XYZ file of C-alpha atoms in Angstrom:
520
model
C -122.081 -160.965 -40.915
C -120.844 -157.740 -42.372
C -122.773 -155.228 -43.680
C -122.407 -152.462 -46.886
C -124.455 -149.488 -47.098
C -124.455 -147.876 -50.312
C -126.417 -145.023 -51.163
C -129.212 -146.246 -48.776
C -128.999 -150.002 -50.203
C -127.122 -152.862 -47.605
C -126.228 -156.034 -49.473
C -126.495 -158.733 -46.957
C -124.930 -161.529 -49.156
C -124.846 -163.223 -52.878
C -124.558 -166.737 -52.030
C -125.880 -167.798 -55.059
C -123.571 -165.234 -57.249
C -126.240 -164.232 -58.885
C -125.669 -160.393 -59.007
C -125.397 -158.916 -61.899
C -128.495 -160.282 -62.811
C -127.353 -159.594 -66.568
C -124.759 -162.603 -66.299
C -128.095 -164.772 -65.752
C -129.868 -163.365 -68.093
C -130.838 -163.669 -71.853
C -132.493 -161.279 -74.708
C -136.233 -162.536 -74.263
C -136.044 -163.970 -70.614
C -138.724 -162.841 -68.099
C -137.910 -161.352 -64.427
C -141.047 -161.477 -62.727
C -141.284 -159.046 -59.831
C -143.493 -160.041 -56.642
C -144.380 -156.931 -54.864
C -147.472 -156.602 -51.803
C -150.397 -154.811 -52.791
C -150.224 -152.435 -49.989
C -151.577 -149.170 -50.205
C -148.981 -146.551 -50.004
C -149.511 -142.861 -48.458
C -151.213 -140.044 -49.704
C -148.935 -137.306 -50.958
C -150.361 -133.655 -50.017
C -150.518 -133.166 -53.875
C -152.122 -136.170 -54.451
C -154.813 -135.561 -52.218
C -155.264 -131.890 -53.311
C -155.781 -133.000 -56.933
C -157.872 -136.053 -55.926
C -155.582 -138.869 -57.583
C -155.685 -142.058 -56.871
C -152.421 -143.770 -55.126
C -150.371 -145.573 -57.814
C -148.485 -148.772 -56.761
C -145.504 -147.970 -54.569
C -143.315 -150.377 -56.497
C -143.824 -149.186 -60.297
C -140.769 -147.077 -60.327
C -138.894 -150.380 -59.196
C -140.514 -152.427 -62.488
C -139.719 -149.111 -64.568
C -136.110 -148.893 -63.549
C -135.489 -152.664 -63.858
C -137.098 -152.490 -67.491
C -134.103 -150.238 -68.029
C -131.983 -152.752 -68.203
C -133.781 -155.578 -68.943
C -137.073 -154.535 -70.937
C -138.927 -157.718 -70.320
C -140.090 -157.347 -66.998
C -143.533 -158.947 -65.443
C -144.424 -156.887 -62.372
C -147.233 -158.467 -60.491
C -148.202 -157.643 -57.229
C -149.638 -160.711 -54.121
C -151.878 -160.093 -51.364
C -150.711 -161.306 -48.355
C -153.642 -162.516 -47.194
C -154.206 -164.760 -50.290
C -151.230 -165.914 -50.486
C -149.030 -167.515 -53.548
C -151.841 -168.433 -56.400
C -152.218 -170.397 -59.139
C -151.300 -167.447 -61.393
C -148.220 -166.695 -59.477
C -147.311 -169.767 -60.014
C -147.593 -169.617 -63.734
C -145.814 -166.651 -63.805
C -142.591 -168.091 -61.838
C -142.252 -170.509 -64.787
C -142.458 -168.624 -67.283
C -139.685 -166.493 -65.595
C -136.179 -167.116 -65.750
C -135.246 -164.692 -62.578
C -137.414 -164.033 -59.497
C -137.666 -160.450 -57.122
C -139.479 -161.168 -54.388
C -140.107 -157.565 -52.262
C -140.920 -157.975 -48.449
C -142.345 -154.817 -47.124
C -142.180 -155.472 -43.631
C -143.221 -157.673 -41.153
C -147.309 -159.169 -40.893
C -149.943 -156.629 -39.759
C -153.418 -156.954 -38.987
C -153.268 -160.726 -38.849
C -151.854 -161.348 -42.179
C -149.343 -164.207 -42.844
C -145.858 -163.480 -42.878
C -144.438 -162.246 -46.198
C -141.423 -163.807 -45.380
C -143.649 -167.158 -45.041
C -144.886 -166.076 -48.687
C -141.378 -165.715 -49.907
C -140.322 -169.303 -48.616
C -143.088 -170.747 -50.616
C -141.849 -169.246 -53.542
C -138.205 -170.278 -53.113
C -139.924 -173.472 -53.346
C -141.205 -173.183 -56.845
C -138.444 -171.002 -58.018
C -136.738 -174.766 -57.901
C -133.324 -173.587 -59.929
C -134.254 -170.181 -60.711
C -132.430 -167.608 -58.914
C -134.727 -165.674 -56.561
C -133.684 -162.486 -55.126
C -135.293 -161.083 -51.931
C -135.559 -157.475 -51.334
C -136.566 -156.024 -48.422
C -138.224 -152.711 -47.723
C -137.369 -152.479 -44.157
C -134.952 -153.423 -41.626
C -133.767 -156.840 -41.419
C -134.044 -157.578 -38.104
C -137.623 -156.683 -37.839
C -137.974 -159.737 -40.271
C -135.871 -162.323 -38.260
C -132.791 -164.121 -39.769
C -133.151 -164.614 -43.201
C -129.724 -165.450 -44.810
C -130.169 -169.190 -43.968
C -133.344 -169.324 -46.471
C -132.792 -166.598 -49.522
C -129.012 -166.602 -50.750
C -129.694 -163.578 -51.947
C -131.004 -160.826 -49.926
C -130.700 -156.801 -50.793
C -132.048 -154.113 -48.125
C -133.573 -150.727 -48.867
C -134.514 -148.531 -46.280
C -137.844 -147.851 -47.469
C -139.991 -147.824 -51.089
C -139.344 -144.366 -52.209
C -138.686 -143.846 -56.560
C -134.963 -143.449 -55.039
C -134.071 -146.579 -53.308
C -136.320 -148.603 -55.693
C -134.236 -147.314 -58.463
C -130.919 -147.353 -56.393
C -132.139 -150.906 -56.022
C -132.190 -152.015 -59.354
C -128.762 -150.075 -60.310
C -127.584 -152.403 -57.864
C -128.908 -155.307 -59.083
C -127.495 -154.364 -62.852
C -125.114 -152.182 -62.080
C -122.698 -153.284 -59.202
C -119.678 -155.392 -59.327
C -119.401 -158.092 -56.248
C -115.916 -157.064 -54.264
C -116.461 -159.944 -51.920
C -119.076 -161.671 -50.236
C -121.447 -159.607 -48.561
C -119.807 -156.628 -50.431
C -121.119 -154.617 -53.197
C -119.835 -151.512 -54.985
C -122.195 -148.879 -55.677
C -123.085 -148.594 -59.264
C -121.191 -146.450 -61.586
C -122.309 -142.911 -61.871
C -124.698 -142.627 -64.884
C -123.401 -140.088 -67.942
C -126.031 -136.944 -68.168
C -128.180 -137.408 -70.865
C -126.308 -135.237 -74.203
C -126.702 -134.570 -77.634
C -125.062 -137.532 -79.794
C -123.864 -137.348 -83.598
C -126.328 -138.875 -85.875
C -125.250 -140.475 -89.258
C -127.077 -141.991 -92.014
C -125.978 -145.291 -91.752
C -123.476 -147.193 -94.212
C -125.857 -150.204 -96.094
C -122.418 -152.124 -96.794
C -120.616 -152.223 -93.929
C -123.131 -151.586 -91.305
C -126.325 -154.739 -91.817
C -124.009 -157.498 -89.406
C -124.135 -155.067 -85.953
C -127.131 -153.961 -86.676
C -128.978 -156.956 -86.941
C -126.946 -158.060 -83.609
C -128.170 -154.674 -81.757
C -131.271 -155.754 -83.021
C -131.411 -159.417 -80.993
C -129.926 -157.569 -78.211
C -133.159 -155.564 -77.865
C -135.978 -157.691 -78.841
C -137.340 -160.784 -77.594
C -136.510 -164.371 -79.812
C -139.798 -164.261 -81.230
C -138.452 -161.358 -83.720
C -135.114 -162.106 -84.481
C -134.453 -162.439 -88.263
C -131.882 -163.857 -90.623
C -128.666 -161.773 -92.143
C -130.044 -161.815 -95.559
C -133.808 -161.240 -94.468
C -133.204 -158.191 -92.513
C -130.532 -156.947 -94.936
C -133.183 -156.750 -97.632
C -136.092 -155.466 -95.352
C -133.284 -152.287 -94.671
C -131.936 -151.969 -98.301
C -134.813 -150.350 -99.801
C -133.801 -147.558 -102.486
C -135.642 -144.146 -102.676
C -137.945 -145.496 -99.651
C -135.920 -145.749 -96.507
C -133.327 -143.852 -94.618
C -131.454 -145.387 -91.947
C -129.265 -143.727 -88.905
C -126.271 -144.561 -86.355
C -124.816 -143.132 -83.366
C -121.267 -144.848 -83.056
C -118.937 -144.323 -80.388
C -116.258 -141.694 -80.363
C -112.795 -143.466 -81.467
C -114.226 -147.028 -81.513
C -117.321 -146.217 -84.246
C -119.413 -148.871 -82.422
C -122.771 -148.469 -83.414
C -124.225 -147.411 -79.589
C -127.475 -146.632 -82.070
C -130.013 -147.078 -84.747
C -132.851 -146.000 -85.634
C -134.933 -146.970 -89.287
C -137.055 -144.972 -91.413
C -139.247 -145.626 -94.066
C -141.835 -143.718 -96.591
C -144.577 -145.571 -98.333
C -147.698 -144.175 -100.694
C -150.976 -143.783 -98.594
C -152.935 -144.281 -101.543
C -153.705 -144.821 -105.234
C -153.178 -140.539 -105.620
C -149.022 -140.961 -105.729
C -149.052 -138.041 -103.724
C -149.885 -138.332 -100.077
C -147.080 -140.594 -98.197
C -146.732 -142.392 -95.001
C -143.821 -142.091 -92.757
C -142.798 -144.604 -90.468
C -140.104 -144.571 -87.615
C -140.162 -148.393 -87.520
C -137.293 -148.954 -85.163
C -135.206 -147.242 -82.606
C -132.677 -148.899 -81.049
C -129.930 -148.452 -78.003
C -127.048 -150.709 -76.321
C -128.572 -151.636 -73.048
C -125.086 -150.742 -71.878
C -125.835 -147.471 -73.243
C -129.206 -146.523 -72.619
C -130.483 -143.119 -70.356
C -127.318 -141.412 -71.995
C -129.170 -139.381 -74.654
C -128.982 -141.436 -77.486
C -132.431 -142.529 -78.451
C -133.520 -139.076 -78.092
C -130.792 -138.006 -80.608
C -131.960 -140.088 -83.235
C -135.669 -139.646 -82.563
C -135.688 -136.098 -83.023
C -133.377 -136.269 -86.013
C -135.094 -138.662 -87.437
C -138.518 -137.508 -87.341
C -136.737 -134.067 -88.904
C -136.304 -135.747 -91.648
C -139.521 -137.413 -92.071
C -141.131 -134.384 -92.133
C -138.661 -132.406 -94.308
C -140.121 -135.159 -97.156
C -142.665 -133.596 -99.201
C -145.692 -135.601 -99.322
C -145.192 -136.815 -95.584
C -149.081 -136.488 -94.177
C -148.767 -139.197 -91.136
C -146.197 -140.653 -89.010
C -146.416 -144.169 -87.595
C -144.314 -145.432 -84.961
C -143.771 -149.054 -86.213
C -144.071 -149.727 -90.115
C -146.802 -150.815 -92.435
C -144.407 -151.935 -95.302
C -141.976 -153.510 -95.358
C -142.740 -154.681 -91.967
C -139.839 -154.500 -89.032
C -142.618 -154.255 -86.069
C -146.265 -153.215 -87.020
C -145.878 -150.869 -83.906
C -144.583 -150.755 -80.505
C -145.116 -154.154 -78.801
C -148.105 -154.022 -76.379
C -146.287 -153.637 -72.326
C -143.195 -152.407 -74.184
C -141.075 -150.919 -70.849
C -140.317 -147.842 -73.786
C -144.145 -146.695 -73.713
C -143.893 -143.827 -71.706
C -140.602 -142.644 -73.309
C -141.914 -142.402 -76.265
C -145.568 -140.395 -74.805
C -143.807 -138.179 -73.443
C -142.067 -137.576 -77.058
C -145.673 -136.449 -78.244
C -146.712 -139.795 -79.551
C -150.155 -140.259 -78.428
C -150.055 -143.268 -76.323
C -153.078 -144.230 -73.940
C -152.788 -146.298 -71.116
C -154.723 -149.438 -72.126
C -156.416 -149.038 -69.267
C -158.024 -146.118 -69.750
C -158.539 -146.924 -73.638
C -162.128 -148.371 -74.694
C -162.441 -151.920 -75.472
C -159.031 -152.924 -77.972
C -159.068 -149.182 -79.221
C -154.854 -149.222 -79.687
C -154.756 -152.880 -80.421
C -153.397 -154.968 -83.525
C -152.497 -158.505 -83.318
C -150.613 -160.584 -85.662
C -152.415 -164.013 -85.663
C -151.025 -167.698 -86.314
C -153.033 -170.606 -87.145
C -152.514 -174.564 -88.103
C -154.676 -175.391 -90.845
C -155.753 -178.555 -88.602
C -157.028 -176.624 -86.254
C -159.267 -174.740 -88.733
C -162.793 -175.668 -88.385
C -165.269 -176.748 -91.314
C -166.917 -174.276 -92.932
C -169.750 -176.393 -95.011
C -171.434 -174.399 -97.349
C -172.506 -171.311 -95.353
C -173.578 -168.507 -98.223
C -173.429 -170.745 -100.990
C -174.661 -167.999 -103.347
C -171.280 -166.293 -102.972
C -167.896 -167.441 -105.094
C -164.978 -167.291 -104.098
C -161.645 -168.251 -106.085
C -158.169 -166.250 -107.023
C -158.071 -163.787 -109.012
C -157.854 -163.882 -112.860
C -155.669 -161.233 -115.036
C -158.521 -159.123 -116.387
C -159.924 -158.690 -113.037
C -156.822 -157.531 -111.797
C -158.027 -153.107 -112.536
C -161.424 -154.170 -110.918
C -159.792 -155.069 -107.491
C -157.384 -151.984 -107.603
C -160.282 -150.194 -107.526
C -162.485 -152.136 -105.477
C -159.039 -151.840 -102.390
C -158.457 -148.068 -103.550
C -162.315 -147.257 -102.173
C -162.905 -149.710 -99.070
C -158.945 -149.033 -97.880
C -160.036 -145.431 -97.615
C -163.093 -145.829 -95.643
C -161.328 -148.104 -93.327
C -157.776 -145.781 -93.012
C -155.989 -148.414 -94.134
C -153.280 -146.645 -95.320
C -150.559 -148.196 -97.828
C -152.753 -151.546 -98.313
C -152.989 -149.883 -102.078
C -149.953 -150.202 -102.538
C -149.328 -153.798 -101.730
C -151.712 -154.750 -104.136
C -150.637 -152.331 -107.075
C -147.153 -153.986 -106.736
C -148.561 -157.424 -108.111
C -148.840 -155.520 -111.855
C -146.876 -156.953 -114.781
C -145.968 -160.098 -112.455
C -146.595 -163.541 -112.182
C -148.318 -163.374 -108.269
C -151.706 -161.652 -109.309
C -153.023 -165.028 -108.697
C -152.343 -164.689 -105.158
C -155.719 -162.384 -104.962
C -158.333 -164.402 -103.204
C -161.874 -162.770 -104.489
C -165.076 -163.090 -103.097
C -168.108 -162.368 -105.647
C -171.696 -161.900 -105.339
C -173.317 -161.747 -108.721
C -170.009 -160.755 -110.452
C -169.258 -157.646 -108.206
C -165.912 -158.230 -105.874
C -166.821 -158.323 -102.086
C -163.903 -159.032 -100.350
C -160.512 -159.450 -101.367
C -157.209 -160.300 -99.419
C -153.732 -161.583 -100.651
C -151.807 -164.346 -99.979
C -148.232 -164.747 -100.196
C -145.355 -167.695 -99.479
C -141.399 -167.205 -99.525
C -139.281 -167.985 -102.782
C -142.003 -167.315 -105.538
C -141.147 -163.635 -106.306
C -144.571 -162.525 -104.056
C -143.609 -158.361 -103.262
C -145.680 -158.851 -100.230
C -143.748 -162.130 -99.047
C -140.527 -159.486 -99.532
C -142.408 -156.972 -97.465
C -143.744 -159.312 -94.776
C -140.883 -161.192 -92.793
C -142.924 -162.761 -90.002
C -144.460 -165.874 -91.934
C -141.382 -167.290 -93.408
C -139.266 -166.399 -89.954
C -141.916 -168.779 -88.296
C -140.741 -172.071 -90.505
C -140.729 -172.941 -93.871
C -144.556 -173.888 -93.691
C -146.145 -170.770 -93.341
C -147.805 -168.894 -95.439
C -149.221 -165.113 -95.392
C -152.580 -163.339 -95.749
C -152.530 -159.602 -95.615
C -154.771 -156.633 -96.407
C -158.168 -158.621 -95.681
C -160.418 -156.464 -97.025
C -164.291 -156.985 -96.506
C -166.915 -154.552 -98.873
C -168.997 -151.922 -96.599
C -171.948 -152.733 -98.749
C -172.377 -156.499 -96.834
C -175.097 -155.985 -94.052
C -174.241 -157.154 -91.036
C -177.737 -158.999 -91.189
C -177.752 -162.694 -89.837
C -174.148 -162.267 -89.137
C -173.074 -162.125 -92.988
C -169.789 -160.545 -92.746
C -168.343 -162.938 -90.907
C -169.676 -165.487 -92.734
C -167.715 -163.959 -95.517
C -165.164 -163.747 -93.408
C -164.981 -167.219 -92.489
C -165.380 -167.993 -96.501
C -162.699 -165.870 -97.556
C -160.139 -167.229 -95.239
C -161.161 -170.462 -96.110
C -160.145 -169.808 -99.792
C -156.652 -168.503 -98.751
C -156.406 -171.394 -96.925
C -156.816 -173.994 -99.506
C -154.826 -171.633 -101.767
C -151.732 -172.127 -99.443
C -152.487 -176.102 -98.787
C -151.811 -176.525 -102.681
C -148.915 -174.573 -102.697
C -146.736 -176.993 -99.462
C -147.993 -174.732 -96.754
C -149.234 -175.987 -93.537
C -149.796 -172.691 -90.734
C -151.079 -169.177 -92.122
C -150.083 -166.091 -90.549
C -152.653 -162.935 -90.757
C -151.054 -159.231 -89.697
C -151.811 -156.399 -88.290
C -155.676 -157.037 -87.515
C -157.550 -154.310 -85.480
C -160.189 -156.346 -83.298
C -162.035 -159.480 -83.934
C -160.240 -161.188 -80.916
C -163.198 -163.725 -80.152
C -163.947 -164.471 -83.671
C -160.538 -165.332 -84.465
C -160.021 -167.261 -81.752
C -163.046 -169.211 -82.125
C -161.781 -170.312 -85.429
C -157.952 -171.838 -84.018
C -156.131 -168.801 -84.375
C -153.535 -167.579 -81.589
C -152.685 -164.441 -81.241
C -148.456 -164.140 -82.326
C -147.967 -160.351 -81.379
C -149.493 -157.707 -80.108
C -148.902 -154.166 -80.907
C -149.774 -150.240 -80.478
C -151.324 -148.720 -83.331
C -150.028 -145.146 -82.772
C -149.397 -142.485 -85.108
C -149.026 -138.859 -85.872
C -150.410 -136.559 -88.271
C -148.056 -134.229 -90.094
């Protein structure tokens, strides 16, 4: 068998041609990565500043997620072997890296042994053996894995050297790999504000290429979710002599509050070529971008994501780009280290038939849609509970209902005449600004209907559990609302907390997001 070192990698073989792994790969499929929980060496710093080891094999995961951002890194213990979980995770994935570290210690089955078991379940997945040793302290191996790489240890450099490999090479013969192409140094890159005629069609494709299914949106929905006059501003880096669009990044400003004066600013999406990526381009129209934000007069906050219109609430919770953009200044905990759900917000999703009864739990309260005169009352009644909460822009949403047909879409709760709660509902094709704003329920199927800015008074004690009795009230109004209207499924956005109370009432959670943002 004939051996290829490059650049401290040896490619044993491809039997199974499955190298680059982007020819098996799809926006939205999973590579899970199966690394040993060993516990690497100290570094001299390390020690001296009393930190903790990190895992060996994160700057593996992080240089895969360069290529392919949906990556599911979880480590095995050799001595418990292959577990149920593990075995939910290799079905859910649509490529396999299994990393041997070297041969059994201490009485510990055989990695290798681990990695045979797991060939097993990949069934017709390919599976992908690396090897953080040398081979033949492992035995022969070629006969089992048809696709083995060797590194000679798990230093940042071979992992990464690793993975360029994986993505990067181009298979000579078998056995043979070349060495990945040299990357481009990072550079400054043009940025343009984008052209709203010619430009919606390769932007909406760069757009699948970089996010998972679960987003991707129609030509004519994300063509109006862009074109928004006076409120959004748009950028491109193309390619020299080709203008390809290698970039884009989208902007938006909304009003914070009732005052007319105080405005949010959003970077709601940045987006790169995964052919293109590490080259300087992101960074180009970040920091242009966020110039311009806070060149707008007004501009008090930045969010990284979008309140309205919604493109992504905020960065998607595991997103591979996370510490990219902390080390931008955006202030980005490790959940981890973060209290409870502090950076949280989910998106929910719910069939009405798995809603539960409600019976009639505070039967002194009323609650029904809103009538015309009422309409100044609940301005109000957002404009002073959004501000205690820092909901920012939720104003806004409702104030856009004036002098139209949808202020019936306002689900009130009243005790004794004085508004409670409110939220607002919305469904596709009846003119609703928020169902214009709001993407997600109508992307999901024809069915679904919206509820946004849930908004619950400050004055309800939290005696006997109240609140989320009104809660549980007010949703069931929306509810009904949408039943009479064709709908089926609601979807709820952007909720901060409440995980077991939602999910004790049917929901699922849809998508899960960093709430992140800057102050100007």
């Amino acid at each position: 068998m004939e051996l290829t070192r490059r650049r401290g990698i040896i490619s044993v073989h491809d039997s199974q041609s499955c190298i680059p792994l982007s020819n098996q790969l799809e926006d939205g499929d999973i590579i899970l990565l199966l690394t040993p929980g060993i516990v690497p060496e100290v570094s001299p710093l390390n020690r001296a500043l009393n930190d903790p080891p990190s895992d060996p094999f994160e700057p593996l995961g992080k240089a895969l997620a360069r290529y392919h951002p949906w990556v599911h890194h979880v480590p095995y213990l050799p001595r418990n072997g292959i577990t149920g979980t593990h075995v939910v995770h290799i079905r859910l994935a649509a490529v396999v890296i299994f990393v041997v570290s070297g041969p059994p210690r201490h009485g510990q089955p055989s990695q290798v042994a681990l990695a045979e078991i797991t060939r097993a379940l990949c069934e017709t997945r390919p599976q992908v053996i690396l090897t953080c040793c040398e081979l033949q302290e492992l035995g022969p191996l070629e006969k089992s894995f048809p696709t083995i790489l060797e590194v000679p240890g798990f230093i940042p450099s071979d992992l990464e050297a690793a993975a360029g490999v994986l993505f990067g090479s181009r298979i000579l013969s078998p056995g043979r790999l070349d060495p990945p192409d040299t990357m481009p140094s990072p550079r400054a890159w043009p940025v343009e504000v984008w052209d709203g005629n010619r430009d919606v069609s390769e932007v909406l494709d760069l757009w699948c290429q970089c996010l998972p299914k679960t987003f991707h949106l129609g030509h004519y929905q994300f063509q109006s979710l862009l074109r928004r006059d006076g409120y959004a501003m748009h950028y491109v880096v193309r390619e020299p002599g080709t203008s390809q669009i290698l970039g884009f990044c989208a902007t938006y400003t909304t009003y914070a509050d009732s005052g007319g004066e105080r405005l949010l600013g959003s970077l709601a999406a940045l987006l790169v070529r995964p052919s293109h990526r590490l080259r300087g381009i992101g960074l180009s129209l970040h920091d242009h971008a966020l110039r311009q934000l806070k060149k707008i007069r007004g501009v008090c906050r930045l969010q990284l994501g979008s309140t309205f219109p919604r493109l992504l609430y905020g960065l998607p919770i595991d997103s591979p780009c996370e510490d990219w953009f902390r080390h931008r200044g955006w202030p980005i905990t490790p959940l981890d280290l973060v209290s409870g759900s502090e950076q949280e917000v989910c998106d929910w999703f719910l069939k009405f038939r798995d809603w539960p009864t409600t019976g009639s739990m505070l039967s002194e309260l009323t609650f029904r849609h809103c009538m015309l005169p009422e309409f100044d009352l609940v301005l109000e009644f957002v404009d002073k509970e959004s501000r205690k909460k820092d909901k920012l822009g939720w104003y806004d949403q409702y104030a856009k209902l004036a002098n139209t047909m949808n202020i019936q879409d306002i689900v009130l709760g009243l005790e004794g005449g004085a508004i409670i709660a409110v939220a607002l509902t919305y469904v596709k094709n009846t003119g609703s600004p928020a169902a214009e704003d709001l993407p997600w329920a109508s992307a999901i199927a024809d069915d679904v209907g919206g509820v946004t800015c849930v908004c619950v008074s400050d004055d309800v004690p939290n005696t006997a559990n109240k609140r989320d009795a009104v809660m549980i009230r007010l949703l069931d109004s929306c509810i009904r609302l949408l039943t009479e209207q064709g709908m089926s499924k609601v979807f709820i956005d952007a909720v901060k907390g409440g995980d077991e109370g939602f999910q004790s009432m049917g929901f699922q959670k849809w998508a899960r997001y960093r709430d992140v943002w800057r102050v100007v």
